[in-house]
């Protein structure tokens, strides 16, 4: 048997078994006793509801992963990629055109497999727990807009990568890296103005106590912003969120309308102070630098496997091509990307604690951040007792109880 095939199947199966194990231990660590911290804000019935939400979403993801893993393995073994390649080559285009069609067909296949799961998650599970606000119309429109964006942005980027590798020689990976970094930065700049308004409506926050308090806080912190907006998050879900978009003086603060509705002014400022902490402590910059570096590593290793005949034999391909190399490389790279994501999560969790601490010091009101965190996790039915292994591997935020504990400890020490 082809060594690449053995390696890829092992990676897929080990990843699958690992995920399944974590899901199972995570379910077993659901504790019916309500944590003391939440006794004042949560009753037994709502706590039971949040646990049943964790149980159902976890079981659902196990079923989904079993189905997609099985289909992936079958697709590889029956030579599905070679069949798609035959279809793409049938159009009689050059290597770049064929590559775009090849990728588009795979994209459609993956979308068709994932569609029923996505419909079920939105319209059955989220609906049942009262989160879903997405209408069928919104769901279909989102899908259509997503496809158009993938074609308009993803298409040219992919065409450039293929073109660089066709003509680029030994430095192709470097040009690709530069090109993709440039495109990513460009997208960050145009996203708040051109892309995000396609999906949501952004309204400047209306004058009043909240706007004044937020603006005063930003001025006091010497934090330049372009504007304060609310976003109609309620169009899709009742879940709460807040974030920044853009860079430097183009930065905007965006609050979900659901957040403005559910949180008090003091709590919203605390959430804002946390988000600002990420900028002030240069987290945003560090994460961006890390992801640029990671992209460089990815393209370099990719360049070593372009047109590797052993790899093409593993996928039962008749023809060697750069576009298929990109896809097959994705399978080889997945253990590295899993490892990098665990490292990324470790740093990210540490940064969350730091941003919490920043919010505490700059507002001087830790109880506001604590009650905001409680409201967020109650409304979003977050799992209050995730298993430590699950947290270690998959959580980019520390569990809420750990954050509250750290805030209380810090408060008593100042
Ligand atoms: Zn954060």
Short mmCIF file of C-alpha atoms and ligand atoms in Angstrom, two decimals:
data_model
loop_
_atom_site.label_atom_id
_atom_site.label_comp_id
_atom_site.label_asym_id
_atom_site.label_seq_id
_atom_site.Cartn_x
_atom_site.Cartn_y
_atom_site.Cartn_z
CA UNK A 1 0.00 0.00 0.00
CA UNK A 2 1.14 3.53 -0.83
CA UNK A 3 2.92 5.10 2.22
CA UNK A 4 1.23 8.47 1.64
CA UNK A 5 -2.15 6.79 1.65
CA UNK A 6 -1.34 4.96 4.90
CA UNK A 7 -0.21 8.24 6.46
CA UNK A 8 -3.28 10.21 5.32
CA UNK A 9 -5.77 7.54 6.41
CA UNK A 10 -4.01 7.31 9.79
CA UNK A 11 -4.17 11.08 10.23
CA UNK A 12 -7.88 11.14 9.39
CA UNK A 13 -8.72 8.24 11.71
CA UNK A 14 -6.57 9.42 14.62
CA UNK A 15 -8.10 12.90 14.36
CA UNK A 16 -11.58 11.40 14.30
CA UNK A 17 -10.98 9.11 17.29
CA UNK A 18 -9.41 11.97 19.24
CA UNK A 19 -12.41 14.25 18.60
CA UNK A 20 -14.84 11.50 19.51
CA UNK A 21 -13.00 10.76 22.76
CA UNK A 22 -12.98 14.43 23.72
CA UNK A 23 -16.69 14.76 23.00
CA UNK A 24 -17.42 11.75 25.21
CA UNK A 25 -15.30 12.89 28.16
CA UNK A 26 -16.76 16.36 27.78
CA UNK A 27 -20.29 15.00 28.04
CA UNK A 28 -19.30 12.95 31.08
CA UNK A 29 -18.01 16.07 32.85
CA UNK A 30 -21.45 17.74 32.74
CA UNK A 31 -22.29 18.18 36.41
CA UNK A 32 -25.98 18.55 37.39
CA UNK A 33 -25.03 20.66 40.45
CA UNK A 34 -25.25 24.37 39.68
CA UNK A 35 -21.86 26.09 40.29
CA UNK A 36 -22.01 28.43 43.35
CA UNK A 37 -20.98 31.41 41.24
CA UNK A 38 -24.21 31.16 39.26
CA UNK A 39 -26.69 30.51 42.07
CA UNK A 40 -27.86 34.15 42.12
CA UNK A 41 -28.45 34.40 38.37
CA UNK A 42 -29.49 30.96 37.17
CA UNK A 43 -32.16 28.53 38.33
CA UNK A 44 -32.02 24.76 38.11
CA UNK A 45 -34.36 24.61 35.14
CA UNK A 46 -32.33 26.98 32.99
CA UNK A 47 -29.12 25.23 34.01
CA UNK A 48 -30.58 21.90 32.94
CA UNK A 49 -31.51 23.54 29.63
CA UNK A 50 -27.94 24.75 29.05
CA UNK A 51 -26.64 21.25 29.75
CA UNK A 52 -29.09 19.68 27.38
CA UNK A 53 -27.94 22.23 24.75
CA UNK A 54 -24.34 21.06 25.23
CA UNK A 55 -25.46 17.43 25.10
CA UNK A 56 -27.43 17.84 21.89
CA UNK A 57 -24.88 19.97 20.01
CA UNK A 58 -22.07 17.59 21.02
CA UNK A 59 -23.99 14.51 19.91
CA UNK A 60 -24.91 16.25 16.67
CA UNK A 61 -21.28 17.10 15.93
CA UNK A 62 -20.26 13.49 16.62
CA UNK A 63 -22.84 12.27 14.09
CA UNK A 64 -21.77 14.88 11.57
CA UNK A 65 -18.12 14.01 11.95
CA UNK A 66 -18.77 10.29 11.62
CA UNK A 67 -20.62 10.92 8.36
CA UNK A 68 -18.07 13.33 6.86
CA UNK A 69 -15.08 11.20 7.89
CA UNK A 70 -16.63 8.09 6.33
CA UNK A 71 -17.48 9.95 3.13
CA UNK A 72 -13.98 11.44 2.89
CA UNK A 73 -12.30 8.05 3.24
CA UNK A 74 -14.66 6.44 0.73
CA UNK A 75 -14.14 9.33 -1.71
CA UNK A 76 -10.35 8.92 -1.49
CA UNK A 77 -10.42 5.13 -1.83
CA UNK A 78 -12.76 4.96 -4.83
CA UNK A 79 -10.67 7.54 -6.68
CA UNK A 80 -13.22 10.35 -6.40
CA UNK A 81 -10.56 13.01 -6.95
CA UNK A 82 -9.54 11.43 -10.25
CA UNK A 83 -13.17 11.41 -11.36
CA UNK A 84 -13.50 15.13 -10.54
CA UNK A 85 -10.22 15.78 -12.37
CA UNK A 86 -11.63 14.02 -15.43
CA UNK A 87 -14.71 16.26 -15.33
CA UNK A 88 -12.58 19.41 -14.97
CA UNK A 89 -10.22 18.39 -17.77
CA UNK A 90 -13.25 17.75 -19.99
CA UNK A 91 -13.68 21.52 -20.37
CA UNK A 92 -10.40 21.60 -22.29
CA UNK A 93 -9.03 24.71 -20.53
CA UNK A 94 -5.45 25.49 -19.53
CA UNK A 95 -3.99 24.46 -16.15
CA UNK A 96 -5.35 27.49 -14.28
CA UNK A 97 -8.89 27.28 -15.69
CA UNK A 98 -8.96 23.52 -15.09
CA UNK A 99 -7.71 24.09 -11.54
CA UNK A 100 -10.48 26.59 -10.84
CA UNK A 101 -13.13 24.18 -12.13
CA UNK A 102 -11.60 21.24 -10.22
CA UNK A 103 -11.70 23.24 -6.98
CA UNK A 104 -15.20 24.54 -7.68
CA UNK A 105 -16.56 21.00 -8.19
CA UNK A 106 -14.99 19.85 -4.90
CA UNK A 107 -16.43 22.94 -3.23
CA UNK A 108 -19.91 22.02 -4.49
CA UNK A 109 -19.54 18.40 -3.31
CA UNK A 110 -18.48 19.52 0.19
CA UNK A 111 -21.30 22.08 0.30
CA UNK A 112 -23.87 19.42 -0.65
CA UNK A 113 -22.64 17.11 2.12
CA UNK A 114 -22.66 19.88 4.71
CA UNK A 115 -25.96 21.48 3.71
CA UNK A 116 -28.34 19.06 5.48
CA UNK A 117 -26.28 19.35 8.69
CA UNK A 118 -26.31 23.11 8.54
CA UNK A 119 -30.08 23.20 7.90
CA UNK A 120 -30.69 20.82 10.81
CA UNK A 121 -28.41 22.76 13.19
CA UNK A 122 -30.08 26.09 12.39
CA UNK A 123 -33.72 25.14 11.98
CA UNK A 124 -34.02 22.24 14.41
CA UNK A 125 -31.41 22.54 17.19
CA UNK A 126 -30.99 26.33 17.47
CA UNK A 127 -34.72 26.71 16.93
CA UNK A 128 -35.55 24.30 19.73
CA UNK A 129 -33.42 26.28 22.20
CA UNK A 130 -34.92 29.57 21.11
CA UNK A 131 -31.76 30.97 19.48
CA UNK A 132 -32.78 30.84 15.87
CA UNK A 133 -34.08 34.00 14.21
CA UNK A 134 -32.91 33.05 10.73
CA UNK A 135 -35.72 32.84 8.22
CA UNK A 136 -35.52 30.52 5.22
CA UNK A 137 -35.10 33.58 3.03
CA UNK A 138 -32.13 34.85 5.05
CA UNK A 139 -30.57 31.39 5.05
CA UNK A 140 -30.77 31.08 1.26
CA UNK A 141 -29.61 34.66 0.68
CA UNK A 142 -26.62 34.11 3.02
CA UNK A 143 -25.71 31.03 1.06
CA UNK A 144 -25.96 32.85 -2.28
CA UNK A 145 -23.87 35.77 -1.01
CA UNK A 146 -21.30 33.34 0.39
CA UNK A 147 -20.98 31.63 -2.99
CA UNK A 148 -20.64 34.94 -4.83
CA UNK A 149 -17.92 36.10 -2.42
CA UNK A 150 -16.08 32.79 -2.76
CA UNK A 151 -16.09 33.20 -6.54
CA UNK A 152 -15.21 36.92 -6.57
CA UNK A 153 -12.48 36.81 -3.88
CA UNK A 154 -11.43 33.14 -3.62
CA UNK A 155 -11.35 32.62 -7.40
CA UNK A 156 -8.73 35.28 -8.24
CA UNK A 157 -6.59 34.40 -5.18
CA UNK A 158 -6.56 30.74 -6.20
CA UNK A 159 -5.81 31.68 -9.82
CA UNK A 160 -2.81 33.72 -8.66
CA UNK A 161 -1.47 30.91 -6.48
CA UNK A 162 -1.77 28.45 -9.38
CA UNK A 163 -0.14 30.94 -11.73
CA UNK A 164 2.80 31.60 -9.35
CA UNK A 165 3.44 27.88 -8.97
CA UNK A 166 3.14 27.35 -12.76
CA UNK A 167 5.78 29.97 -13.58
CA UNK A 168 7.48 30.79 -10.27
CA UNK A 169 10.22 28.15 -9.99
CA UNK A 170 11.85 27.66 -6.58
CA UNK A 171 10.59 30.97 -5.17
CA UNK A 172 6.94 30.43 -6.05
CA UNK A 173 6.03 29.71 -2.43
CA UNK A 174 7.48 33.08 -1.43
CA UNK A 175 5.48 35.01 -4.06
CA UNK A 176 2.33 33.13 -3.06
CA UNK A 177 2.91 33.97 0.56
CA UNK A 178 3.36 37.66 -0.25
CA UNK A 179 0.29 37.65 -2.52
CA UNK A 180 -1.97 35.94 0.01
CA UNK A 181 -0.78 38.16 2.87
CA UNK A 182 -1.47 41.22 0.68
CA UNK A 183 -4.94 39.93 -0.23
CA UNK A 184 -5.76 39.10 3.41
CA UNK A 185 -4.77 42.58 4.57
CA UNK A 186 -6.77 44.13 1.74
CA UNK A 187 -9.83 42.09 2.75
CA UNK A 188 -9.45 43.24 6.38
CA UNK A 189 -9.67 46.82 5.13
CA UNK A 190 -12.61 46.38 2.78
CA UNK A 191 -14.55 43.91 4.97
CA UNK A 192 -16.18 46.48 7.30
CA UNK A 193 -17.21 48.67 4.37
CA UNK A 194 -17.96 46.24 1.55
CA UNK A 195 -18.37 42.68 2.80
CA UNK A 196 -19.97 42.79 6.24
CA UNK A 197 -22.80 45.15 5.18
CA UNK A 198 -23.84 42.42 2.69
CA UNK A 199 -24.82 40.23 5.62
CA UNK A 200 -25.88 42.67 8.32
CA UNK A 201 -27.14 46.18 8.83
CA UNK A 202 -24.82 48.50 10.75
CA UNK A 203 -26.45 51.49 12.41
CA UNK A 204 -24.54 54.24 14.24
CA UNK A 205 -25.37 53.98 17.92
CA UNK A 206 -28.09 56.49 18.74
CA UNK A 207 -27.30 59.44 20.97
CA UNK A 208 -27.89 58.86 24.63
CA UNK A 209 -26.35 57.64 27.84
CA UNK A 210 -24.71 54.56 26.34
CA UNK A 211 -23.07 56.36 23.42
CA UNK A 212 -21.82 59.12 25.70
CA UNK A 213 -20.39 56.70 28.27
CA UNK A 214 -18.69 54.60 25.59
CA UNK A 215 -17.25 57.65 23.81
CA UNK A 216 -16.01 59.12 27.10
CA UNK A 217 -14.37 55.87 28.04
CA UNK A 218 -12.62 55.63 24.64
CA UNK A 219 -11.37 59.23 24.93
CA UNK A 220 -10.13 58.67 28.46
CA UNK A 221 -8.26 55.59 27.25
CA UNK A 222 -6.85 57.59 24.29
CA UNK A 223 -8.31 55.00 21.96
CA UNK A 224 -9.08 56.33 18.48
CA UNK A 225 -12.24 55.01 16.84
CA UNK A 226 -14.08 55.79 13.68
CA UNK A 227 -17.51 55.13 15.08
CA UNK A 228 -19.74 53.12 17.37
CA UNK A 229 -22.28 50.89 15.64
CA UNK A 230 -24.94 48.39 16.44
CA UNK A 231 -25.44 45.37 14.21
CA UNK A 232 -28.69 43.49 13.67
CA UNK A 233 -27.34 40.20 15.06
CA UNK A 234 -30.93 39.47 16.10
CA UNK A 235 -31.70 38.81 12.44
CA UNK A 236 -30.09 35.39 12.77
CA UNK A 237 -29.73 34.56 16.44
CA UNK A 238 -30.50 35.74 19.95
CA UNK A 239 -26.87 35.13 20.99
CA UNK A 240 -24.82 38.13 22.19
CA UNK A 241 -21.53 39.53 20.93
CA UNK A 242 -19.35 42.62 20.47
CA UNK A 243 -16.25 43.21 18.34
CA UNK A 244 -13.98 45.68 16.62
CA UNK A 245 -13.43 45.88 12.89
CA UNK A 246 -10.81 47.68 10.82
CA UNK A 247 -7.38 48.99 11.76
CA UNK A 248 -5.94 52.10 13.36
CA UNK A 249 -8.11 55.16 12.91
CA UNK A 250 -10.61 53.18 10.80
CA UNK A 251 -11.51 51.08 13.80
CA UNK A 252 -15.18 50.73 14.56
CA UNK A 253 -16.81 49.29 17.65
CA UNK A 254 -19.71 47.00 16.82
CA UNK A 255 -22.26 45.82 19.39
CA UNK A 256 -24.87 43.23 18.54
CA UNK A 257 -28.31 44.77 19.07
CA UNK A 258 -29.01 41.79 21.35
CA UNK A 259 -26.08 42.80 23.56
CA UNK A 260 -27.26 46.41 23.88
CA UNK A 261 -30.67 45.09 24.83
CA UNK A 262 -29.56 42.61 27.49
CA UNK A 263 -26.58 44.32 29.16
CA UNK A 264 -26.46 47.45 31.31
CA UNK A 265 -24.30 50.42 30.30
CA UNK A 266 -21.68 49.51 32.91
CA UNK A 267 -21.53 45.93 31.64
CA UNK A 268 -21.21 47.06 28.01
CA UNK A 269 -18.30 49.35 28.93
CA UNK A 270 -16.66 46.40 30.70
CA UNK A 271 -16.99 44.27 27.55
CA UNK A 272 -15.60 47.15 25.50
CA UNK A 273 -12.70 47.58 27.93
CA UNK A 274 -11.87 43.91 27.47
CA UNK A 275 -11.90 44.24 23.67
CA UNK A 276 -9.76 47.39 23.84
CA UNK A 277 -7.37 45.47 26.06
CA UNK A 278 -6.66 43.17 23.11
CA UNK A 279 -5.51 46.19 21.08
CA UNK A 280 -3.64 47.96 23.87
CA UNK A 281 -1.72 44.81 24.80
CA UNK A 282 -0.91 44.32 21.09
CA UNK A 283 -2.73 40.97 20.97
CA UNK A 284 -4.36 41.78 17.66
CA UNK A 285 -1.00 42.63 16.15
CA UNK A 286 0.73 39.54 17.59
CA UNK A 287 -1.98 37.18 16.35
CA UNK A 288 -1.81 38.73 12.90
CA UNK A 289 1.98 38.37 12.82
CA UNK A 290 1.67 34.74 13.96
CA UNK A 291 -0.85 33.92 11.25
CA UNK A 292 1.32 35.56 8.57
CA UNK A 293 4.27 33.49 9.74
CA UNK A 294 2.13 30.35 9.74
CA UNK A 295 1.07 31.05 6.17
CA UNK A 296 4.73 31.30 5.15
CA UNK A 297 5.48 27.91 6.72
CA UNK A 298 2.44 26.45 4.97
CA UNK A 299 3.46 27.67 1.51
CA UNK A 300 7.06 26.57 1.99
CA UNK A 301 6.13 23.01 2.99
CA UNK A 302 3.52 22.98 0.22
CA UNK A 303 6.22 23.81 -2.34
CA UNK A 304 8.09 20.64 -1.32
CA UNK A 305 5.11 18.47 -2.21
CA UNK A 306 3.99 20.05 -5.49
CA UNK A 307 3.55 17.36 -8.16
CA UNK A 308 4.75 14.61 -5.81
CA UNK A 309 4.03 11.40 -7.71
CA UNK A 310 3.67 9.21 -4.62
CA UNK A 311 1.03 11.56 -3.27
CA UNK A 312 -0.88 11.49 -6.57
CA UNK A 313 -0.74 7.70 -6.62
CA UNK A 314 -2.28 7.65 -3.12
CA UNK A 315 -5.29 9.50 -4.51
CA UNK A 316 -5.40 7.22 -7.61
CA UNK A 317 -4.85 10.16 -9.98
CA UNK A 318 -4.07 9.65 -13.68
CA UNK A 319 -2.52 13.11 -14.09
CA UNK A 320 -0.21 15.19 -11.94
CA UNK A 321 -1.24 18.83 -11.49
CA UNK A 322 -0.49 21.83 -9.31
CA UNK A 323 -4.15 22.47 -8.43
CA UNK A 324 -4.66 18.93 -7.12
CA UNK A 325 -1.35 19.19 -5.24
CA UNK A 326 -2.87 22.04 -3.22
CA UNK A 327 -5.83 19.90 -2.16
CA UNK A 328 -3.80 16.77 -1.39
CA UNK A 329 -1.28 18.79 0.55
CA UNK A 330 -4.14 19.88 2.80
CA UNK A 331 -4.43 16.27 4.00
CA UNK A 332 -0.68 16.01 4.71
CA UNK A 333 -0.66 19.35 6.51
CA UNK A 334 -3.61 18.67 8.81
CA UNK A 335 -1.54 17.26 11.75
CA UNK A 336 0.68 20.36 11.63
CA UNK A 337 -2.32 22.64 11.51
CA UNK A 338 -3.92 20.79 14.44
CA UNK A 339 -0.74 21.24 16.45
CA UNK A 340 -0.50 24.92 15.54
CA UNK A 341 -4.12 25.47 16.53
CA UNK A 342 -3.48 23.97 20.00
CA UNK A 343 -0.49 26.33 20.43
CA UNK A 344 -2.59 29.23 19.14
CA UNK A 345 -5.34 28.38 21.66
CA UNK A 346 -2.86 28.35 24.57
CA UNK A 347 -1.73 31.88 23.68
CA UNK A 348 -5.26 33.03 22.99
CA UNK A 349 -6.52 31.88 26.41
CA UNK A 350 -3.64 33.66 28.09
CA UNK A 351 -4.50 36.83 26.20
CA UNK A 352 -8.13 36.59 27.35
CA UNK A 353 -7.00 36.63 30.98
CA UNK A 354 -4.76 39.61 30.21
CA UNK A 355 -7.59 41.51 28.49
CA UNK A 356 -9.88 40.78 31.46
CA UNK A 357 -7.22 42.18 33.76
CA UNK A 358 -6.90 45.25 31.57
CA UNK A 359 -10.67 45.78 31.75
CA UNK A 360 -10.59 45.42 35.52
CA UNK A 361 -7.79 47.95 35.97
CA UNK A 362 -9.01 50.50 33.43
CA UNK A 363 -12.66 50.53 34.56
CA UNK A 364 -11.97 49.81 38.22
CA UNK A 365 -15.25 47.89 38.31
CA UNK A 366 -14.58 44.14 38.16
CA UNK A 367 -18.14 43.27 39.21
CA UNK A 368 -19.39 44.78 35.91
CA UNK A 369 -17.22 42.47 33.81
CA UNK A 370 -18.15 39.51 36.01
CA UNK A 371 -21.87 40.13 35.63
CA UNK A 372 -21.44 40.72 31.88
CA UNK A 373 -19.59 37.41 31.56
CA UNK A 374 -22.34 35.67 33.48
CA UNK A 375 -25.08 37.16 31.31
CA UNK A 376 -23.20 36.25 28.13
CA UNK A 377 -22.71 32.65 29.16
CA UNK A 378 -26.27 32.25 30.44
CA UNK A 379 -27.85 33.74 27.32
CA UNK A 380 -25.58 31.74 25.01
CA UNK A 381 -26.19 28.56 27.10
CA UNK A 382 -22.43 28.06 27.39
CA UNK A 383 -21.12 24.91 28.99
CA UNK A 384 -20.01 25.94 32.49
CA UNK A 385 -18.06 22.75 33.17
CA UNK A 386 -16.15 21.75 30.02
CA UNK A 387 -13.63 18.94 30.39
CA UNK A 388 -10.03 20.25 30.82
CA UNK A 389 -8.79 18.22 27.84
CA UNK A 390 -11.45 19.78 25.61
CA UNK A 391 -10.48 23.22 26.91
CA UNK A 392 -6.77 22.56 26.34
CA UNK A 393 -7.20 21.43 22.74
CA UNK A 394 -10.16 23.43 21.45
CA UNK A 395 -10.97 26.48 23.57
CA UNK A 396 -9.66 29.87 22.45
CA UNK A 397 -11.33 31.43 25.51
CA UNK A 398 -10.90 30.13 29.06
CA UNK A 399 -14.09 28.67 30.61
CA UNK A 400 -16.17 31.43 32.17
CA UNK A 401 -15.76 30.19 35.76
CA UNK A 402 -11.97 30.37 35.45
CA UNK A 403 -12.22 33.93 34.15
CA UNK A 404 -14.48 34.98 37.01
CA UNK A 405 -12.18 33.31 39.55
CA UNK A 406 -9.15 35.11 38.08
CA UNK A 407 -10.99 38.44 38.19
CA UNK A 408 -11.95 37.96 41.84
CA UNK A 409 -8.40 37.01 42.76
CA UNK A 410 -7.01 40.04 40.95
CA UNK A 411 -9.55 42.33 42.58
CA UNK A 412 -8.63 41.20 46.07
CA UNK A 413 -4.96 41.77 45.28
CA UNK A 414 -5.35 45.46 44.29
ZN1 LIG B 1 -11.25 38.59 24.37
#
